[in-house]
Coordinates of C-alpha atoms in Angstrom, one line a residue:
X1 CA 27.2 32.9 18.5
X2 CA 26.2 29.1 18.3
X3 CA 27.7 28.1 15.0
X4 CA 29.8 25.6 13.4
X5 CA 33.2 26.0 11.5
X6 CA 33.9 24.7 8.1
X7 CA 31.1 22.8 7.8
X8 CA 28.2 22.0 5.3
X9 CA 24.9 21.3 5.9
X10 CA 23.2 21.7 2.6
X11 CA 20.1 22.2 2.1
X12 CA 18.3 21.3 -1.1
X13 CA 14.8 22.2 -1.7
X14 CA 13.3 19.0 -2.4
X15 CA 11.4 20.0 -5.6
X16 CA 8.0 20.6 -3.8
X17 CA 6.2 22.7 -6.2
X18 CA 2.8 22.7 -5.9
X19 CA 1.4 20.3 -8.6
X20 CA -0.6 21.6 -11.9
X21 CA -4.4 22.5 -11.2
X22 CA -6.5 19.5 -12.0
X23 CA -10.1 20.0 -12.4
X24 CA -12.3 17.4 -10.5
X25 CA -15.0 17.9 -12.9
X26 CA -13.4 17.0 -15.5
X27 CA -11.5 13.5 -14.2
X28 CA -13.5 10.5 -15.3
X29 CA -14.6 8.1 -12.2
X30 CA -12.3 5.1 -12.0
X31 CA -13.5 1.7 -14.3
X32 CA -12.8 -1.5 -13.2
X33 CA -11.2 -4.1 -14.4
X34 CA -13.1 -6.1 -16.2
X35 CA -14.7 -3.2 -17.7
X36 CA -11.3 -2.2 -18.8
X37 CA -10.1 -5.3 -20.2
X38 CA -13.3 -6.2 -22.3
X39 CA -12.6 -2.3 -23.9
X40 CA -9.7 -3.2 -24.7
X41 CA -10.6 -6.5 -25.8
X42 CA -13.3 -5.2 -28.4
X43 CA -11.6 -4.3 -31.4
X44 CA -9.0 -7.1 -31.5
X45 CA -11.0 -9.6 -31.2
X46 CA -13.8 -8.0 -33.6
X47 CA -10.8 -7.6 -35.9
X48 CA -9.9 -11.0 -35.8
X49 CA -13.2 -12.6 -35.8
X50 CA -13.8 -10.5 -39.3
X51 CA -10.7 -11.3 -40.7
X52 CA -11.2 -15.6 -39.4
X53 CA -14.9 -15.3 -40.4
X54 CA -13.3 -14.2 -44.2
X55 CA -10.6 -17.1 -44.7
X56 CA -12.7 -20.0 -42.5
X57 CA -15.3 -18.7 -45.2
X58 CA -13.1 -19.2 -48.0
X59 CA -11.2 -22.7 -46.5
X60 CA -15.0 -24.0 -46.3
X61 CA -16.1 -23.4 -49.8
X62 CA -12.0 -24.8 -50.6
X63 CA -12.9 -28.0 -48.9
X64 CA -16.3 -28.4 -49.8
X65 CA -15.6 -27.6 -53.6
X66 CA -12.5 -29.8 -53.8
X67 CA -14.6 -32.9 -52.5
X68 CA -17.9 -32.7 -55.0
X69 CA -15.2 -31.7 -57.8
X70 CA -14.0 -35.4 -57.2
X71 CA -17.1 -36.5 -57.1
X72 CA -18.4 -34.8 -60.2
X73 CA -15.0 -36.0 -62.0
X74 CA -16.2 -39.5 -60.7
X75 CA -19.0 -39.9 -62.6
X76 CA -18.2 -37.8 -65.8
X77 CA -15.1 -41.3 -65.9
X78 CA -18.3 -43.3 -65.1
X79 CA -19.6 -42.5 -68.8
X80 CA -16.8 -42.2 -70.3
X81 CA -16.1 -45.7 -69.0
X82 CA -19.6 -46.5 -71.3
X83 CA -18.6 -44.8 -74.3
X84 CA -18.1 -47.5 -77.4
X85 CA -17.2 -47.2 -81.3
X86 CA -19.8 -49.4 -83.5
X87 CA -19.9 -49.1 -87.2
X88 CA -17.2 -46.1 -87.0
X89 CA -19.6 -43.8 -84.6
X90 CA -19.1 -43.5 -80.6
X91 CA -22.3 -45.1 -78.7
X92 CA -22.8 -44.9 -74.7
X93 CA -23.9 -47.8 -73.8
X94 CA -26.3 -46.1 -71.0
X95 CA -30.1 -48.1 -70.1
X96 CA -32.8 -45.9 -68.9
X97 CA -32.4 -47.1 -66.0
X98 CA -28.6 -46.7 -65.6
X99 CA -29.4 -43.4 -66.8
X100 CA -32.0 -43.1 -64.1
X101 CA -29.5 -44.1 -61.4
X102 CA -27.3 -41.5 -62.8
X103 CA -29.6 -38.9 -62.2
X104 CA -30.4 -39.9 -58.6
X105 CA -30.0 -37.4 -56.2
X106 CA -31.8 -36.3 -53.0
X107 CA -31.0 -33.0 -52.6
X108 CA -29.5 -31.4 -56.3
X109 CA -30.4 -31.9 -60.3
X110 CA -27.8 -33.6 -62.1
X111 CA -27.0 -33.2 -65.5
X112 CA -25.2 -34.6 -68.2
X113 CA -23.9 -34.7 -71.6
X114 CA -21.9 -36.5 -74.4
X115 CA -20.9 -35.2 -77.6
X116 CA -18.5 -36.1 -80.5
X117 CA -16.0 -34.3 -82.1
X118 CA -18.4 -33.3 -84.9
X119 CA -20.9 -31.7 -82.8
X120 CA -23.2 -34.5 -82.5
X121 CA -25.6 -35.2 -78.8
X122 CA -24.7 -39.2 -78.5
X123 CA -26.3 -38.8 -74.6
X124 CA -27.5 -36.7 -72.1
X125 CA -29.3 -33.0 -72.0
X126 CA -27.9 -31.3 -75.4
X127 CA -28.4 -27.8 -74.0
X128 CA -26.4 -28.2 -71.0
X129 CA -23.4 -25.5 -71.1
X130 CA -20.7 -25.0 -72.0
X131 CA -21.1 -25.8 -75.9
X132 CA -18.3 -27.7 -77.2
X133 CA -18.6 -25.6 -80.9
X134 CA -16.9 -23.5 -83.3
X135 CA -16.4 -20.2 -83.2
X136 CA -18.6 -19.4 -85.6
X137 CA -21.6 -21.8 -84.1
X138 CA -21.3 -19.6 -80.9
X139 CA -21.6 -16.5 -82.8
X140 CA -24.6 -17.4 -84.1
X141 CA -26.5 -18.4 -81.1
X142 CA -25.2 -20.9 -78.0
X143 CA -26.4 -21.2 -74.1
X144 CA -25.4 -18.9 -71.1
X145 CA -21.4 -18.7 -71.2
X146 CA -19.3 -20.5 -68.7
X147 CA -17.0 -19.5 -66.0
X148 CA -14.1 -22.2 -66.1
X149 CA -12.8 -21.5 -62.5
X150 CA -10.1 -24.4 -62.6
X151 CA -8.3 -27.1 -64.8
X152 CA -6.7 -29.6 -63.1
X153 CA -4.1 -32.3 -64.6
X154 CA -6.0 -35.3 -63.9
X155 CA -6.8 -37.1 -66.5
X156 CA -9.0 -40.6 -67.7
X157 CA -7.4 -43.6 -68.6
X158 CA -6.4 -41.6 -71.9
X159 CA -5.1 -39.1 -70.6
X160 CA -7.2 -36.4 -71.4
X161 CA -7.5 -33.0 -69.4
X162 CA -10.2 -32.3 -67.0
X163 CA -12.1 -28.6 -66.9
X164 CA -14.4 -27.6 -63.8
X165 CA -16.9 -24.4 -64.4
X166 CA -19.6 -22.7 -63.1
X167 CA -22.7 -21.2 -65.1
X168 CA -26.4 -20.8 -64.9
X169 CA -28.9 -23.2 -66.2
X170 CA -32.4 -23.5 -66.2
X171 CA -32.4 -20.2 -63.8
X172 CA -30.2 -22.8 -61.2
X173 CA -26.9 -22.3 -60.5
X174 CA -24.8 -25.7 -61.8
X175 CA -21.5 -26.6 -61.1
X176 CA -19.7 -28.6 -63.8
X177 CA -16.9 -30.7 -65.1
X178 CA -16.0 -31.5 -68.1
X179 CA -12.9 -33.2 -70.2
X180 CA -12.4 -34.6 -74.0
X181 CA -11.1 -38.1 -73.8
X182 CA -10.6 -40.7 -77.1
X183 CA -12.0 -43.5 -77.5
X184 CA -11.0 -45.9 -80.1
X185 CA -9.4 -43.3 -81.9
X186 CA -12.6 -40.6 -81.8
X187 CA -12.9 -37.8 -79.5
X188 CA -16.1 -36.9 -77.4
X189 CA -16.8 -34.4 -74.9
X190 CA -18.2 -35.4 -71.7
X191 CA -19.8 -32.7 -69.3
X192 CA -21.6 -33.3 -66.1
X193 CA -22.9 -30.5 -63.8
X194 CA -24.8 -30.5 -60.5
X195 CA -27.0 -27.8 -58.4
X196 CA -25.5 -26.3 -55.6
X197 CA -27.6 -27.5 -53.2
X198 CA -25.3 -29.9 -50.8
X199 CA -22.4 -27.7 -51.0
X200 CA -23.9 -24.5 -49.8
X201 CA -25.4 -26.8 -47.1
X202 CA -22.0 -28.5 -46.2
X203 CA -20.6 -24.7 -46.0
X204 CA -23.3 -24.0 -44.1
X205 CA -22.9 -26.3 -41.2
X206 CA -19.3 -25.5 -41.3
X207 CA -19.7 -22.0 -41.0
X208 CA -22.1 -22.5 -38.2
X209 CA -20.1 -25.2 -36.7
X210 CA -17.3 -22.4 -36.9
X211 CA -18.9 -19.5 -35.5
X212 CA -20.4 -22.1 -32.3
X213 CA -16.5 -22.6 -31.6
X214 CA -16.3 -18.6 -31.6
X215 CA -19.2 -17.9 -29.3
X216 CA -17.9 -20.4 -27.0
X217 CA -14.1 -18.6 -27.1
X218 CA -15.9 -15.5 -26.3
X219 CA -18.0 -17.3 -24.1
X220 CA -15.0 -18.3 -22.4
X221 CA -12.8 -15.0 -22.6
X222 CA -15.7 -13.1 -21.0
X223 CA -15.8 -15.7 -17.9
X224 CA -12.2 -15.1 -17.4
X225 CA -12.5 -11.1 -17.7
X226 CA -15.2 -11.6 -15.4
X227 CA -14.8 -14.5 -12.6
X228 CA -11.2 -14.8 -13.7
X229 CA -10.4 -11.3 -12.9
X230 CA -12.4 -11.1 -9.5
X231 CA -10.7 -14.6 -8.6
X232 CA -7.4 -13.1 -9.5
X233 CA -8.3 -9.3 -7.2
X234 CA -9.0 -11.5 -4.1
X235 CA -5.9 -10.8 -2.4
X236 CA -6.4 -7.1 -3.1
X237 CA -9.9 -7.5 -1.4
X238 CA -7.8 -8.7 1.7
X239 CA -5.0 -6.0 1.4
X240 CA -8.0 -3.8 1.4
X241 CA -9.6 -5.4 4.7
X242 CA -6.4 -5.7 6.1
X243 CA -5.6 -1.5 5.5
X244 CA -9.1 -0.9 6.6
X245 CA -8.8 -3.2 10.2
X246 CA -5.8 -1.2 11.1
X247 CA -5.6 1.8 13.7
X248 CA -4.2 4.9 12.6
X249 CA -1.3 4.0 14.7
X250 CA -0.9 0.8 12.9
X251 CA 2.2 2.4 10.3
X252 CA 3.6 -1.3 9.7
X253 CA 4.3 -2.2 6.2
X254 CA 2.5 -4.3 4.0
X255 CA 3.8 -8.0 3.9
X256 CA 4.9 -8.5 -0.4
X257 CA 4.1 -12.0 0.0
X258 CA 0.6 -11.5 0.7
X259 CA 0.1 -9.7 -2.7
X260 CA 0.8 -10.5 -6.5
X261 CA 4.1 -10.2 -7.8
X262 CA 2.1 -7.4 -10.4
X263 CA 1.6 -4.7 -7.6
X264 CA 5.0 -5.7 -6.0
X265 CA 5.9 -2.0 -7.1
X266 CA 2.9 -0.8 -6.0
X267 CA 3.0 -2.1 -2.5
X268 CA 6.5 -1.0 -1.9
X269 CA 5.7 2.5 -2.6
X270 CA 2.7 2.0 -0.1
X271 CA 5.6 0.9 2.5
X272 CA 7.5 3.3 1.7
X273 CA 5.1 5.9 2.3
X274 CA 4.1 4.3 5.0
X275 CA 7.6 4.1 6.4
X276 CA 7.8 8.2 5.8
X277 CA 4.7 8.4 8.2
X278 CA 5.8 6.2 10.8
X279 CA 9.2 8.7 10.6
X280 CA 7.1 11.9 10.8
X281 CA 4.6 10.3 13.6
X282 CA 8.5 9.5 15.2
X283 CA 9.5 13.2 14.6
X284 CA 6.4 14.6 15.9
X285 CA 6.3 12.6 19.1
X286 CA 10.0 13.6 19.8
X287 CA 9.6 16.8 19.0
X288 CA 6.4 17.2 21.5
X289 CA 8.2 15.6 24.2
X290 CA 11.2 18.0 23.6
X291 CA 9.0 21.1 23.6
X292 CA 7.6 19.8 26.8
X293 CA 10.9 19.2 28.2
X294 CA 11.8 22.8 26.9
X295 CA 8.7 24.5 28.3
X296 CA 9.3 22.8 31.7
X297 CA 11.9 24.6 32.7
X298 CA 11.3 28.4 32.7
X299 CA 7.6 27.4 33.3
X300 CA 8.9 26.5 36.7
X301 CA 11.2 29.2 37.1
X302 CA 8.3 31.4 36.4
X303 CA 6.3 29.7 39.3
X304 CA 9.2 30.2 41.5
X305 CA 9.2 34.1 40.7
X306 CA 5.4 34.2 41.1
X307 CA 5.5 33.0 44.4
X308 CA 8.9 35.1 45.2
X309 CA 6.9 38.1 44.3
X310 CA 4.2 37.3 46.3
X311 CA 6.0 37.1 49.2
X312 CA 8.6 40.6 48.4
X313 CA 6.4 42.4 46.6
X314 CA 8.9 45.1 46.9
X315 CA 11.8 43.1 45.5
X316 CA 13.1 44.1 41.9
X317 CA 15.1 41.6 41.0
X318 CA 12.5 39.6 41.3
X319 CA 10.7 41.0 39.0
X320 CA 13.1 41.6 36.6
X321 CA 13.7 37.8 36.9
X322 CA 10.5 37.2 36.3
X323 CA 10.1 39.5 33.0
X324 CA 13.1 37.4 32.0
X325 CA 11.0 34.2 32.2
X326 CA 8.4 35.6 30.5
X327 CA 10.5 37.2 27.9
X328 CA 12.1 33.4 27.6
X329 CA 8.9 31.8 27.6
X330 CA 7.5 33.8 24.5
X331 CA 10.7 33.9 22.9
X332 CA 10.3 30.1 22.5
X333 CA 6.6 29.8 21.9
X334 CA 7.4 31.9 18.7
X335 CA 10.2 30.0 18.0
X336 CA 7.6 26.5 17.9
X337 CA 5.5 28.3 16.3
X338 CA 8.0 29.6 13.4
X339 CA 9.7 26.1 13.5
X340 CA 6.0 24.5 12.8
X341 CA 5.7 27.2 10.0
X342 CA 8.6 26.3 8.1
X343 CA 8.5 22.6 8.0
X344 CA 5.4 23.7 5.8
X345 CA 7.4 26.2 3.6
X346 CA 7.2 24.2 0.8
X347 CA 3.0 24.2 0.5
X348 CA 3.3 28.3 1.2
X349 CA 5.4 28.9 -1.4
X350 CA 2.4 27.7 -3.7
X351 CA 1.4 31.4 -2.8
X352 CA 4.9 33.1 -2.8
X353 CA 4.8 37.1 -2.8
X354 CA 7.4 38.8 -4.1
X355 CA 10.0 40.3 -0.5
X356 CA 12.7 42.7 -0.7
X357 CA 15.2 41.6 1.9
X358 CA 16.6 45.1 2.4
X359 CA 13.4 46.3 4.1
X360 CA 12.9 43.5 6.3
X361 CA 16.7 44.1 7.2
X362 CA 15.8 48.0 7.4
X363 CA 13.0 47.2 9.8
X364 CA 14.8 45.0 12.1
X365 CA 17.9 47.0 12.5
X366 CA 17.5 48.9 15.4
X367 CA 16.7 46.1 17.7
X368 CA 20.0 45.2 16.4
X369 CA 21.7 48.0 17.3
X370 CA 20.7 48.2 20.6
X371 CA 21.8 44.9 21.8
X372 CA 25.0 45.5 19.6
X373 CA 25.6 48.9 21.9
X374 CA 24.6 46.9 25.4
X375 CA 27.6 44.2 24.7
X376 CA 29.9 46.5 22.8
X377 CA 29.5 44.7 19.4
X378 CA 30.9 46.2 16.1
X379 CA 28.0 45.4 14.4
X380 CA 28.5 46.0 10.4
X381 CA 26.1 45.6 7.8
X382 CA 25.7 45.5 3.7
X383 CA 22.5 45.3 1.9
X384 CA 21.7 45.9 -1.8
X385 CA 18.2 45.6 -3.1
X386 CA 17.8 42.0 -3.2
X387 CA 13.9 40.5 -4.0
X388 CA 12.8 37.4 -4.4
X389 CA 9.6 34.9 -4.2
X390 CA 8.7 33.9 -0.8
X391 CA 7.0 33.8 2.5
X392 CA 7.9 37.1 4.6
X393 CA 7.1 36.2 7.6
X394 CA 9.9 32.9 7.2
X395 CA 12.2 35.2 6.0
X396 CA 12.6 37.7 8.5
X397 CA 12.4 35.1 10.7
X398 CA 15.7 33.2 9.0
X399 CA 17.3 36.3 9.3
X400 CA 16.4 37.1 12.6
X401 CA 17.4 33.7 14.1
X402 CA 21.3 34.0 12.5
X403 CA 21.5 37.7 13.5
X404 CA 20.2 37.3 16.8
X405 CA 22.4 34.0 17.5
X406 CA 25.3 35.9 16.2
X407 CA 24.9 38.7 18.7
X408 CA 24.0 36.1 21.5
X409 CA 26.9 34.2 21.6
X410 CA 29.7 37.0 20.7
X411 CA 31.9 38.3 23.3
X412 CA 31.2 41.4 24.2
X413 CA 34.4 43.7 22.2
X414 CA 33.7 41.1 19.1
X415 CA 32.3 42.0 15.8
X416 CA 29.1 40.9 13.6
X417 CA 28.5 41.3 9.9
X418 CA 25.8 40.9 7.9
X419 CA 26.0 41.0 4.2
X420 CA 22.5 40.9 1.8
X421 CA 23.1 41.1 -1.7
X422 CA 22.6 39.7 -5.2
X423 CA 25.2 37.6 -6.9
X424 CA 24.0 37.4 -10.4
X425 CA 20.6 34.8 -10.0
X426 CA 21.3 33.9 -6.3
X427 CA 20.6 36.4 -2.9
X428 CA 23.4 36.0 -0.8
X429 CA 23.4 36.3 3.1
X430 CA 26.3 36.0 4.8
X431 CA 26.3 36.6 8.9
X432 CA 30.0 36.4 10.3
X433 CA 31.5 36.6 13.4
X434 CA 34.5 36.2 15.7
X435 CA 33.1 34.1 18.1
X436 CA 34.0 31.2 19.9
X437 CA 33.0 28.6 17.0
X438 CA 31.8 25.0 17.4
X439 CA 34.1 21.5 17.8
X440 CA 34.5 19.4 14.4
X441 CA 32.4 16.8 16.0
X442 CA 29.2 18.8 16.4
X443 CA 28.9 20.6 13.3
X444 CA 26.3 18.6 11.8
X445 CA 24.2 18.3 14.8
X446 CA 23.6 22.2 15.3
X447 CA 20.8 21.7 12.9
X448 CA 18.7 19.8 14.5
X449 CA 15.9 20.6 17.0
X450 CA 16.6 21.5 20.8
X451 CA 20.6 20.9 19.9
X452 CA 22.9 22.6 22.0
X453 CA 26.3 22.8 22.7
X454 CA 27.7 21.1 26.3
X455 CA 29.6 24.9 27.0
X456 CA 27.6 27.0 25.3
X457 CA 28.6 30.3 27.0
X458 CA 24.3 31.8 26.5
X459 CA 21.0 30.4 27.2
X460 CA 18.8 29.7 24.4
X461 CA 16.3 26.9 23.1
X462 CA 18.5 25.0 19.9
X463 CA 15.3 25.9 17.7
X464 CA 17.3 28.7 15.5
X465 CA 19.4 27.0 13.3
X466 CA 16.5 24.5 12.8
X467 CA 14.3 27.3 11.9
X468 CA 16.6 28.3 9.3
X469 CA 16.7 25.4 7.9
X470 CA 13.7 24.2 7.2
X471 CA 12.9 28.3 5.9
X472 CA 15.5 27.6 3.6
X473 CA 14.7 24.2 2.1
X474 CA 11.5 25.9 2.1
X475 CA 12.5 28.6 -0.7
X476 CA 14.7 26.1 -2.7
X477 CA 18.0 27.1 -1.7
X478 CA 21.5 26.1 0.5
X479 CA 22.7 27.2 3.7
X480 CA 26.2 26.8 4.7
X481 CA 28.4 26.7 7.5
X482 CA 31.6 28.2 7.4
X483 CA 34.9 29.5 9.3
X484 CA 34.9 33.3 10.1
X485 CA 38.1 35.8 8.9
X486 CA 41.1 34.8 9.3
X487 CA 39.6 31.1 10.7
X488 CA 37.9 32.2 13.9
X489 CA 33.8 32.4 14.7
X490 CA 31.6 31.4 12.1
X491 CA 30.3 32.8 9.2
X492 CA 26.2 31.6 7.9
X493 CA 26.2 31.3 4.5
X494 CA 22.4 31.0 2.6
X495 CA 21.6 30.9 -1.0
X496 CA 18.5 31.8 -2.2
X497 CA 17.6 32.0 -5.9
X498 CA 16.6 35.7 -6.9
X499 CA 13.9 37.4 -8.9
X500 CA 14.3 39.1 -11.9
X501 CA 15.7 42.3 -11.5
X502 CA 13.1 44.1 -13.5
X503 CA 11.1 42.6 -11.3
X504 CA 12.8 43.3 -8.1
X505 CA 12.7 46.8 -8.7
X506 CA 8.8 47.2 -10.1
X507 CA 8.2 45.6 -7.1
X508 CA 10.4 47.8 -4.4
X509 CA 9.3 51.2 -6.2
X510 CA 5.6 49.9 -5.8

């Protein structure tokens, strides 16, 4: 038998499962990129814009107010500046046409008023708000209430305090100021008020001056999502060029320097992948050239029978020898044919059935038998009722390959076992003889394709240990090669994970 001796080539199933279903009519076609980025640009920016739009709003009516405040609190000191005490009453000493100038003002209404302590108009428009009254005055009857919005600590060369308000007057909205200073010893109230005209205009142009610098950011962020973008994609146009120039021999990887450092990781997958293809191209080549090489051989030998037979047509060893060379010749067309199968074990199991290993083995057995008898084998065998999720036609073939190689390369007089049973979640097959073994030095090398040993005492191709192999990585599960009894021959050990046993059963009495 053509085995190896305490040694271990493992073979993991390589996670292949067939991935989840995914429906093609439901995957959205792909965006791109600046498409993408101005989604997700949308509600930040709105967001921000909003909230900006809200405190530029309120900075501008801050500013504005703040600056005709002064300006308001300007001239109210302007007439208090006038004011004068003759004959033990306050006088403002205001002409018409001071008064006049006062007033000027070519866009709002200004107003005015002075008043001392006792109530009495000395200048100005007397029903200008806020009264300065008693209590009981105001009940009786007074102008439109004020809104005093601020008081600041400024004060006139007296040192009085200085109110601003808002109200409504003469259906216009004003905007006033107003403080109580003394002069001479006698208290007067001094209000001044103004439309809103220049402010709301001075907002305004701010506001519009402020919403020109957003159009232009947005402006400018949707000619970078859009030029910048396609600018930035150009050397993905010429990876694409490049991938599409190339032959389908053409496996080299793709050069990282020629490509952003953002689809670095990209790109080495790509090589990567790449690099697996050029391996499998490599594989594939070899492994023609092999199967030609194989092929070549009893090919010829059948020519040389052909002719033999031609020429003694009465000569049975020739045509025995020529049945052997057909016999050969099939044997290892299936063989490439099984090998070919189980390198795509992995996609079959996609649409695993459910196989009781003990009627394969029952089917197979007296093929066994009989070449068992002709070399005078002790062949031995134990099988439970193991089932598990496969592809039959792989595994009979597995088992067929480590039988048949067991019997092939036993002495005549030497024994073969085969064990098939189920070890808790795991099938165990164990195929053991006392055969010659394998050297320490070849053991991993009886795996792969065409391998033989140099004194191999039987013919054969080097296809069935690869076979198994592959069928095993195939079904997720570990093959192992060990030393016989007592350390001679070899003994085959697979693992393959088992059904249920419920299962297992339903399926055997079905």
């Amino acid at each position: 038998m053509q085995t190896t001796s305490a040694s271990k080539a493992g073979v993991a199933s390589n996670s292949g499962e067939a991935g989840s279903e995914i429906g093609a009519t439901t995957r959205r076609a792909g965006t791109s990129l600046p498409r993408s980025l101005l989604r997700a640009l949308v509600l930040p920016i709105a967001t921000a814009l909003l909230t900006g739009g809200v405190f530029g709003y309120r900075a501008a009516e801050k500013v504005v107010s703040s600056a005709y405040d002064q300006s308001l609190s300007n001239l109210a000191n302007g007439i208090a500046n006038r004011a004068r005490v003759e004959n033990g009453e306050v006088t403002i000493a205001l002409s018409p046409e001071a008064e006049a100038l006062l007033r000027t003002d070519t866009v709002d209404d200004i107003y005015f008023r002075v008043r001392d302590d006792f109530g009495r108009i000395i200048a100005g428009d007397a029903d200008l708000p806020p009264p300065e009254t008693s209590e009981s005055d105001t009940a009786a009857g007074s102008p439109t209430p004020f809104v005093e919005t601020s008081t600041s600590a400024g004060a006139t060369a007296t040192g009085s305090r200085i109110s601003f308000f808002d109200a409504q007057f003469r259906d216009q909205s004003i905007r006033g100021v107003r403080f109580h200073p003394v002069v001479d010893g006698q208290g007067i109230y001094v209000t001044v008020a103004e439309t809103l005209g220049k402010r709301r205009a001075a907002i305004r142009d701010l506001l519009l001056g402020f919403g020109l610098a957003v159009f232009l950011v947005l402006a400018a962020i949707a000619a970078v999502v859009r030029y910048g973008i396609t600018s930035g994609l150009a050397s993905l146009h010429h990876l694409q060029s490049e991938l599409a120039e190339r032959s389908g021999e053409d496996l080299a990887p793709v050069d990282l320097n020629q490509v952003p450092l953002e689809i670095h990781a990209l790109v080495r997958a790509l090589n990567a992948l790449l690099t697996r293809l050029q391996d499998a191209h490599t594989a594939q080549r070899k492994f023609l050239q092999d199967a030609a090489h194989q092929l070549r051989t009893p090919l010829a030998g059948l020519q040389v029978q052909i002719e033999l037979l031609r020429s003694q047509q009465t000569d049975q060893t020739v045509a025995a020898n020529l049945r052997q060379s057909v016999k050969r010749v099939t044997r290892l067309a299936n063989q490439l044919l099984a090998l070919a199968r189980a390198e795509g074990a992995h996609y079959l199991m996609a649409n695993a059935s459910s196989v009781d290993l003990a009627k394969l083995i029952d089917e197979m057995l007296d093929d066994w038998l009989r070449i068992a008898d002709e070399k005078k084998i002790d062949f031995g065998m134990q099988r439970d009722i193991s089932t598990l999720a496969g592809d039959p036609t792989l595994l009979r073939e597995l088992i067929a390959n480590l039988v048949d190689n067991a019997l092939k390369y036993t002495p005549a007089g030497g024994q073969v076992t085969l064990r098939c049973e189920r070890v808790g979640d795991v099938v165990e097959i164990d195929v053991t003889d006392n055969g010659p073994g394998i050297p320490e030095h070849e053991r991993e090398r009886v795996f792969e394709r065409f391998h033989r040993l140099p004194d191999a005492p039987a013919t054969g191709s080097g296809l069935g240990l690869a076979i198994a192999r592959e069928t095993v990585g195939g079904h997720r599960g570990s093959i192992t090669v060990a030393s016989g009894a007592d350390g001679e021959g070899t003994c085959i050990q697979v693992r393959l994970p088992a059904k249920p046993a419920t299962v297992s059963l339903a399926s055997r009495s079905a």
